Coordinates of C-alpha atoms and ligand atoms in Angstrom, one line a residue:
X1 CA 0.0 0.0 0.0
X2 CA 1.3 3.5 -0.9
X3 CA 2.7 5.6 2.0
X4 CA 1.0 8.8 0.5
X5 CA -1.3 10.7 2.8
X6 CA -4.9 9.7 2.3
X7 CA -8.0 11.8 1.7
X8 CA -11.6 10.6 2.0
X9 CA -14.2 12.5 -0.1
X10 CA -17.9 12.8 0.3
X11 CA -19.6 14.5 -2.7
X12 CA -23.2 15.7 -2.3
X13 CA -25.4 17.8 -4.5
X14 CA -26.1 18.5 -8.2
X15 CA -24.0 17.8 -11.3
X16 CA -22.4 21.2 -10.8
X17 CA -21.1 20.2 -7.4
X18 CA -19.9 17.0 -8.9
X19 CA -17.7 18.9 -11.3
X20 CA -16.2 20.8 -8.3
X21 CA -15.5 17.5 -6.6
X22 CA -13.8 16.2 -9.7
X23 CA -11.5 19.2 -9.9
X24 CA -10.6 19.0 -6.2
X25 CA -9.9 15.3 -6.5
X26 CA -7.8 15.8 -9.6
X27 CA -5.7 18.4 -7.9
X28 CA -5.2 16.4 -4.8
X29 CA -4.1 13.4 -6.8
X30 CA -1.7 15.5 -8.8
X31 CA -0.3 16.8 -5.5
X32 CA 0.4 13.3 -4.4
X33 CA -2.5 12.4 -2.1
X34 CA -4.3 9.1 -2.4
X35 CA -8.1 9.2 -2.5
X36 CA -9.6 6.4 -0.3
X37 CA -13.1 5.1 -0.1
X38 CA -13.5 4.7 3.7
X39 CA -13.3 6.9 6.8
X40 CA -11.0 4.4 8.5
X41 CA -8.3 4.7 5.9
X42 CA -8.5 8.4 5.5
X43 CA -6.2 10.9 7.3
X44 CA -8.6 13.7 6.6
X45 CA -12.1 13.8 5.0
X46 CA -13.4 16.5 2.7
X47 CA -17.2 17.0 2.5
X48 CA -18.5 18.8 -0.6
X49 CA -21.9 20.1 0.5
X50 CA -25.2 21.2 -1.2
X51 CA -27.2 24.1 0.1
X52 CA -30.0 24.3 -2.5
X53 CA -33.0 23.2 -0.4
X54 CA -33.5 22.6 3.2
X55 CA -33.5 18.8 2.9
X56 CA -30.1 19.0 1.0
X57 CA -28.7 21.2 3.8
X58 CA -29.8 18.7 6.4
X59 CA -28.2 15.9 4.4
X60 CA -25.0 17.9 4.2
X61 CA -25.0 18.6 8.0
X62 CA -25.7 14.9 8.6
X63 CA -22.8 13.9 6.3
X64 CA -20.4 16.3 8.2
X65 CA -21.6 14.8 11.5
X66 CA -20.9 11.3 10.3
X67 CA -17.5 12.2 9.0
X68 CA -16.6 13.9 12.4
X69 CA -17.7 10.9 14.4
X70 CA -16.1 8.3 12.1
X71 CA -12.9 10.1 11.3
X72 CA -12.6 13.4 13.3
X73 CA -10.6 15.5 10.8
X74 CA -13.0 17.1 8.5
X75 CA -12.9 20.0 5.9
X76 CA -16.1 21.3 4.5
X77 CA -16.6 22.9 1.1
X78 CA -19.3 23.6 -1.5
X79 CA -22.5 25.6 -1.6
X80 CA -23.3 25.4 2.1
X81 CA -19.8 26.7 3.0
X82 CA -20.8 30.1 1.6
X83 CA -22.3 30.7 5.0
X84 CA -19.7 29.4 7.4
X85 CA -21.8 29.8 10.5
X86 CA -24.5 27.5 9.0
X87 CA -21.9 24.7 9.5
X88 CA -19.8 25.8 12.5
X89 CA -22.9 26.4 14.6
X90 CA -23.8 22.7 14.4
X91 CA -20.3 21.3 14.0
X92 CA -17.8 23.5 15.7
X93 CA -15.1 20.8 15.3
X94 CA -14.7 21.1 11.5
X95 CA -11.1 22.1 10.7
X96 CA -12.0 24.5 7.9
X97 CA -14.9 25.7 5.7
X98 CA -14.7 27.0 2.1
X99 CA -17.5 28.0 -0.3
X100 CA -18.6 26.8 -3.7
X101 CA -16.0 26.3 -6.5
X102 CA -13.1 27.1 -4.1
X103 CA -10.9 24.4 -5.5
X104 CA -7.6 26.0 -4.6
X105 CA -8.6 27.0 -1.1
X106 CA -9.7 23.4 -0.3
X107 CA -6.6 22.0 -1.7
X108 CA -4.5 24.5 0.3
X109 CA -6.4 23.5 3.5
X110 CA -5.6 19.9 2.8
X111 CA -1.9 20.8 2.4
X112 CA -2.0 22.8 5.7
X113 CA -3.7 20.1 7.8
X114 CA -2.1 17.2 6.1
X115 CA 1.3 18.1 4.7
X116 CA 2.5 15.7 2.0
X117 CA 4.8 12.8 3.0
X118 CA 6.5 12.4 -0.3
X119 CA 7.2 14.5 -3.3
X120 CA 5.0 13.8 -6.1
X121 CA 6.8 12.8 -9.3
X122 CA 4.6 13.4 -12.3
X123 CA 6.7 10.9 -14.3
X124 CA 6.1 8.1 -11.9
X125 CA 2.6 8.8 -10.6
X126 CA 0.1 8.2 -13.3
X127 CA -2.6 10.9 -13.2
X128 CA -5.1 10.5 -16.0
X129 CA -5.1 13.7 -18.1
X130 CA -8.8 14.0 -17.5
X131 CA -8.5 13.8 -13.7
X132 CA -10.3 11.5 -11.3
X133 CA -13.8 11.2 -12.6
X134 CA -16.8 10.4 -10.5
X135 CA -19.0 9.8 -13.6
X136 CA -18.6 6.8 -15.9
X137 CA -15.6 7.2 -18.0
X138 CA -17.4 7.9 -21.3
X139 CA -19.3 11.0 -20.3
X140 CA -18.4 14.1 -18.4
X141 CA -19.8 17.3 -17.2
X142 CA -18.3 20.5 -18.5
X143 CA -19.0 23.5 -16.4
X144 CA -18.7 26.7 -18.4
X145 CA -19.6 29.4 -15.8
X146 CA -20.4 30.0 -12.2
X147 CA -23.2 32.0 -10.7
X148 CA -26.3 33.6 -12.3
X149 CA -27.5 37.1 -13.3
X150 CA -31.2 36.2 -12.8
X151 CA -33.0 36.7 -9.6
X152 CA -35.8 34.1 -9.7
X153 CA -37.8 34.7 -6.6
X154 CA -37.8 31.0 -5.6
X155 CA -34.1 30.5 -5.9
X156 CA -31.1 31.4 -3.6
X157 CA -28.3 30.3 -5.9
X158 CA -27.3 33.9 -6.9
X159 CA -27.0 34.8 -3.2
X160 CA -24.8 31.7 -2.6
X161 CA -22.9 31.7 -5.9
X162 CA -23.0 35.3 -6.9
X163 CA -23.4 36.9 -10.4
X164 CA -22.5 35.1 -13.6
X165 CA -18.7 34.5 -14.1
X166 CA -17.9 32.8 -17.4
X167 CA -14.8 30.7 -17.6
X168 CA -12.4 31.8 -20.4
X169 CA -13.4 30.0 -23.6
X170 CA -9.9 28.7 -24.2
X171 CA -9.8 27.2 -20.8
X172 CA -13.2 25.5 -21.2
X173 CA -12.2 24.2 -24.7
X174 CA -8.8 22.9 -23.4
X175 CA -10.6 21.0 -20.7
X176 CA -13.1 19.6 -23.2
X177 CA -10.3 18.5 -25.4
X178 CA -8.5 16.8 -22.6
X179 CA -11.6 14.9 -21.7
X180 CA -12.2 13.9 -25.3
X181 CA -8.5 12.7 -25.5
X182 CA -9.0 10.8 -22.3
X183 CA -11.8 8.8 -23.9
X184 CA -14.9 10.8 -23.0
X185 CA -17.5 10.4 -25.7
X186 CA -20.2 12.7 -24.4
X187 CA -19.9 16.2 -22.9
X188 CA -22.7 17.6 -20.8
X189 CA -22.4 21.3 -20.8
X190 CA -23.7 22.8 -17.6
X191 CA -23.9 26.1 -15.8
X192 CA -26.8 28.0 -14.1
X193 CA -27.7 29.6 -17.4
X194 CA -25.8 28.2 -20.4
X195 CA -27.3 30.6 -22.9
X196 CA -25.9 33.6 -20.9
X197 CA -22.3 32.3 -21.4
X198 CA -19.9 35.2 -22.1
X199 CA -22.4 38.0 -21.2
X200 CA -20.2 39.1 -18.2
X201 CA -17.0 39.1 -20.3
X202 CA -18.7 40.9 -23.2
X203 CA -18.1 37.8 -25.2
X204 CA -14.3 38.3 -25.0
X205 CA -12.5 36.4 -27.7
X206 CA -10.2 33.7 -26.5
X207 CA -7.8 31.3 -28.2
X208 CA -8.0 27.5 -28.7
X209 CA -5.6 25.5 -30.9
X210 CA -4.2 28.8 -32.0
X211 CA -7.5 30.0 -33.4
X212 CA -9.7 32.9 -32.1
X213 CA -13.0 31.7 -30.5
X214 CA -15.7 34.1 -29.4
X215 CA -16.8 33.4 -25.8
X216 CA -20.5 33.1 -26.6
X217 CA -22.8 30.1 -26.6
X218 CA -22.6 29.9 -30.3
X219 CA -18.8 30.3 -30.5
X220 CA -18.4 27.6 -27.8
X221 CA -20.8 25.2 -29.5
X222 CA -19.1 25.6 -32.9
X223 CA -15.7 24.8 -31.3
X224 CA -17.0 21.9 -29.2
X225 CA -18.5 20.4 -32.4
X226 CA -15.0 20.0 -33.7
X227 CA -14.2 17.4 -31.1
X228 CA -16.3 14.9 -32.9
X229 CA -18.1 13.6 -29.8
X230 CA -21.6 14.1 -28.4
X231 CA -22.2 17.5 -26.9
X232 CA -25.4 18.0 -24.9
X233 CA -26.6 21.4 -23.7
X234 CA -28.3 21.8 -20.3
X235 CA -30.0 24.8 -18.6
X236 CA -30.6 26.8 -21.8
X237 CA -33.1 29.7 -21.7
X238 CA -35.2 30.4 -24.8
X239 CA -33.4 33.7 -25.7
X240 CA -33.5 34.7 -29.4
X241 CA -29.8 33.8 -29.9
X242 CA -30.5 30.1 -29.1
X243 CA -32.0 30.0 -32.6
X244 CA -28.5 30.1 -34.0
X245 CA -27.6 26.9 -32.3
X246 CA -30.4 24.9 -33.9
X247 CA -28.6 24.6 -37.3
X248 CA -25.6 23.0 -35.5
X249 CA -28.1 20.4 -34.2
X250 CA -29.7 19.9 -37.5
X251 CA -26.3 19.3 -39.1
X252 CA -25.4 16.7 -36.5
X253 CA -22.6 18.8 -35.0
X254 CA -24.1 18.9 -31.5
X255 CA -26.9 16.8 -30.1
X256 CA -30.4 17.9 -31.0
X257 CA -31.3 18.2 -27.4
X258 CA -32.2 21.3 -25.3
X259 CA -32.8 21.3 -21.6
X260 CA -34.8 24.5 -20.9
X261 CA -36.3 25.1 -17.5
X262 CA -39.6 26.9 -18.4
X263 CA -40.9 26.6 -14.8
X264 CA -44.4 27.8 -15.8
X265 CA -46.5 29.1 -18.6
X266 CA -48.8 31.7 -17.0
X267 CA -47.4 35.2 -17.5
X268 CA -48.7 36.2 -14.1
X269 CA -46.9 33.3 -12.4
X270 CA -43.8 33.8 -14.4
X271 CA -43.7 37.4 -13.4
X272 CA -44.1 36.5 -9.7
X273 CA -41.2 34.1 -10.2
X274 CA -39.3 36.9 -11.9
X275 CA -38.7 34.7 -15.0
X276 CA -38.4 35.9 -18.5
X277 CA -42.1 35.9 -19.4
X278 CA -43.0 35.4 -23.0
X279 CA -45.0 32.2 -23.4
X280 CA -46.5 33.0 -26.8
X281 CA -43.1 33.7 -28.3
X282 CA -41.7 30.6 -26.6
X283 CA -44.3 28.5 -28.4
X284 CA -43.5 30.2 -31.7
X285 CA -39.8 29.6 -31.1
X286 CA -40.3 25.9 -30.3
X287 CA -42.3 25.5 -33.5
X288 CA -39.6 27.2 -35.6
X289 CA -36.9 25.1 -34.0
X290 CA -38.7 21.9 -34.8
X291 CA -39.3 23.0 -38.4
X292 CA -35.6 23.5 -38.7
X293 CA -34.6 20.4 -36.8
X294 CA -37.4 17.9 -36.5
X295 CA -35.4 15.5 -34.4
X296 CA -34.9 18.1 -31.6
X297 CA -35.7 16.7 -28.1
X298 CA -36.9 19.2 -25.6
X299 CA -36.7 18.6 -21.9
X300 CA -38.0 21.0 -19.2
X301 CA -38.8 21.4 -15.6
X302 CA -41.8 23.1 -14.0
X303 CA -43.0 24.2 -10.6
X304 CA -46.7 23.8 -9.7
X305 CA -48.4 25.4 -6.6
X306 CA -46.3 28.6 -6.7
X307 CA -47.8 31.2 -4.4
X308 CA -50.8 32.9 -6.1
X309 CA -51.2 30.2 -8.8
X310 CA -54.9 30.1 -9.6
X311 CA -57.0 27.4 -11.3
X312 CA -56.8 29.5 -14.5
X313 CA -53.0 29.8 -14.2
X314 CA -52.7 26.1 -13.8
X315 CA -55.1 25.4 -16.8
X316 CA -52.8 27.7 -18.9
X317 CA -49.9 25.5 -17.9
X318 CA -51.7 22.3 -19.0
X319 CA -52.6 24.0 -22.2
X320 CA -49.0 24.9 -22.7
X321 CA -48.0 21.3 -22.3
X322 CA -50.5 20.3 -25.0
X323 CA -49.2 22.9 -27.4
X324 CA -45.5 22.5 -26.7
X325 CA -45.5 18.7 -26.9
X326 CA -42.3 18.5 -24.9
X327 CA -40.4 15.2 -24.8
X328 CA -39.2 15.0 -21.3
X329 CA -40.5 17.0 -18.3
X330 CA -39.8 17.1 -14.6
X331 CA -42.2 18.8 -12.2
X332 CA -41.8 20.0 -8.6
X333 CA -44.4 21.1 -6.1
X334 CA -43.4 24.5 -4.8
X335 CA -41.7 24.5 -1.4
X336 CA -40.3 27.6 0.3
X337 CA -36.5 27.8 0.4
X338 CA -34.9 29.6 3.4
X339 CA -33.9 33.1 2.3
X340 CA -35.9 33.1 -1.0
X341 CA -38.0 36.2 -1.9
X342 CA -40.9 34.0 -2.9
X343 CA -41.5 33.2 0.7
X344 CA -43.0 36.7 1.1
X345 CA -45.6 36.3 -1.6
X346 CA -49.3 36.1 -0.7
X347 CA -51.8 33.4 -1.3
X348 CA -49.8 30.2 -0.8
X349 CA -51.4 27.2 -2.4
X350 CA -52.5 24.6 0.1
X351 CA -50.6 21.3 0.1
X352 CA -53.5 19.1 -1.0
X353 CA -54.1 21.4 -4.0
X354 CA -50.4 21.4 -4.9
X355 CA -50.5 17.6 -4.8
X356 CA -53.7 17.4 -6.9
X357 CA -52.2 19.8 -9.5
X358 CA -49.0 17.9 -9.6
X359 CA -50.8 14.6 -10.3
X360 CA -52.9 16.2 -13.1
X361 CA -49.7 17.8 -14.5
X362 CA -47.9 14.4 -14.5
X363 CA -50.8 12.5 -16.0
X364 CA -51.1 15.1 -18.8
X365 CA -47.4 15.0 -19.6
X366 CA -47.0 11.3 -19.3
X367 CA -49.5 10.8 -22.1
X368 CA -47.6 13.3 -24.3
X369 CA -44.2 11.7 -23.5
X370 CA -45.5 8.2 -24.0
X371 CA -47.0 9.1 -27.4
X372 CA -43.7 10.7 -28.5
X373 CA -41.8 7.6 -27.5
X374 CA -44.4 5.3 -29.3
X375 CA -43.7 7.2 -32.5
X376 CA -40.1 6.0 -32.3
X377 CA -41.0 2.3 -32.6
X378 CA -39.5 0.9 -35.8
X379 CA -36.8 3.6 -36.1
X380 CA -33.1 2.8 -36.2
X381 CA -31.2 5.1 -34.0
X382 CA -27.7 5.5 -32.5
X383 CA -27.2 5.0 -28.8
X384 CA -24.2 5.3 -26.4
X385 CA -23.8 2.3 -24.1
X386 CA -23.8 3.0 -20.4
X387 CA -23.8 -0.5 -19.0
X388 CA -23.4 -4.0 -20.3
X389 CA -25.0 -6.7 -18.2
X390 CA -25.6 -10.4 -18.8
X391 CA -29.4 -10.0 -19.1
X392 CA -29.6 -6.6 -20.7
X393 CA -27.6 -3.7 -22.1
X394 CA -28.4 -0.2 -21.1
X395 CA -27.9 2.6 -23.6
X396 CA -29.1 6.1 -24.2
X397 CA -30.0 7.9 -27.4
X398 CA -29.4 11.6 -28.3
X399 CA -32.8 12.2 -26.6
X400 CA -31.7 10.9 -23.2
X401 CA -29.4 12.7 -20.8
X402 CA -27.8 10.5 -18.2
X403 CA -29.5 10.2 -14.8
X404 CA -32.5 12.5 -15.7
X405 CA -34.1 11.0 -18.8
X406 CA -35.0 7.5 -19.9
X407 CA -32.9 4.6 -21.2
X408 CA -32.8 2.4 -24.2
X409 CA -32.8 -1.2 -23.0
X410 CA -31.1 -3.5 -25.5
X411 CA -31.2 -7.3 -25.9
X412 CA -27.8 -8.9 -24.9
X413 CA -25.2 -8.8 -27.6
X414 CA -21.7 -9.9 -27.2
X415 CA -20.2 -7.4 -29.6
X416 CA -21.2 -4.4 -27.5
X417 CA -19.0 -2.7 -24.8
X418 CA -19.5 0.2 -22.4
X419 CA -18.9 3.6 -24.1
X420 CA -19.6 2.2 -27.6
X421 CA -21.8 4.0 -30.1
X422 CA -24.2 1.4 -31.5
X423 CA -27.0 1.4 -34.1
X424 CA -30.2 -0.2 -32.6
X425 CA -33.7 -0.8 -33.9
X426 CA -36.5 0.3 -31.5
X427 CA -39.1 -2.4 -30.9
X428 CA -41.1 -1.1 -28.0
X429 CA -41.7 1.8 -25.7
X430 CA -43.3 2.7 -22.4
X431 CA -43.8 6.0 -20.6
X432 CA -40.1 6.7 -20.2
X433 CA -37.9 4.1 -21.9
X434 CA -37.3 2.4 -25.2
X435 CA -36.6 -1.3 -25.9
X436 CA -34.4 -2.3 -28.8
X437 CA -32.1 -4.8 -30.5
X438 CA -28.8 -4.1 -32.1
X439 CA -29.4 -3.4 -35.8
X440 CA -27.8 -5.8 -38.3
Ligands
SF4_1 S1 -31.9 31.2 -13.5 FE1 -33.1 31.5 -11.7 S2 -33.4 29.5 -10.9 FE2 -31.6 29.4 -12.2 S3 -29.9 29.8 -10.9 FE3 -30.5 31.7 -11.7 S4 -31.8 32.6 -10.2 FE4 -31.7 30.4 -9.8

């Protein structure tokens, strides 16, 4: 067993937090620490926390408590660390607290409390160029910015993560290229607001492979398309400039997939949420996108039971679902988040009504999603393979983002391996998933 100092790591929260964890782990590994899977083996434990909703905060506090009692030497980082007292009030024994995306500070704290025992030799210690990844090897998250310029009334992310700060485009593309060279076949582009990329830097041109690249969503997508792997966009808002990305999807350069959190359809509710409110134009935009790129998959999330939502507002939302014919939809019942402006709004919706609306919403959308999947039966499509088991193979099509969308379940086939792109023929479908065989 290596005599390097050992760090345990607990990663909580969303894909954005996962990317932070990957960066911290990568740096620690590069600095000569071993990453170990148990409290017993670890000389120190880092907990990357999530502070998005109250239950996530509690989960984070519990994880810190467990690490303290099992190991004793604990550093805390991540969203919840933005407010140091929220941690130290409950757990005064933590050695140090840092906020979100504080890679260097966390690594410095590890160095301070656990000085390295040996000098790391980059020629001996094999550090994969893409870092230590917590996702399967063939896909990776690519975070392009931090923070957000919106002030949605139900959300406290801007108060925790601050305004939008875009990463330099050359740096993002270098990371994407390293990931592609390390065998990643699918990049999941994430940020709080992907379509706002570059707004804060006034779209400052950067350089990649010696060529100038504009730091805008379009510039970034055009450059990522050159990597020749799947590129999937998350958290895109329906701004007019998104129209320019659709031809890249039609031409097969990036995946024809948009994840757009619409949240609601009633102008009144959208206004109370402080969201960009233009449902009519949104429907027109969706229609135009589909005309240009018929294979486009649209995923979205919505909130029902927002304070002040009336029966009419809710009916408008159901009507929107019928008109928009979205492929994939997530829906949350509104729940107040500590510190969010929406808590001050009048006319909260009673819990039973929230539940009833949520059920009606889900039933309506399920029918739409199921019908859209049924239409795929008989088609031959390309999938990426996530898992190969003896009884079934699990893949995903361009329409399925990992972890949040459905799967394509494929009959066993000995020629298929994890991470492969494979042509399959769709034979059946249910509400969420497709069933297929490998095409001859
Ligand atoms: S767009 Fe709204 S919901 Fe999303 S992070 Fe920004 S403020 Fe929060």
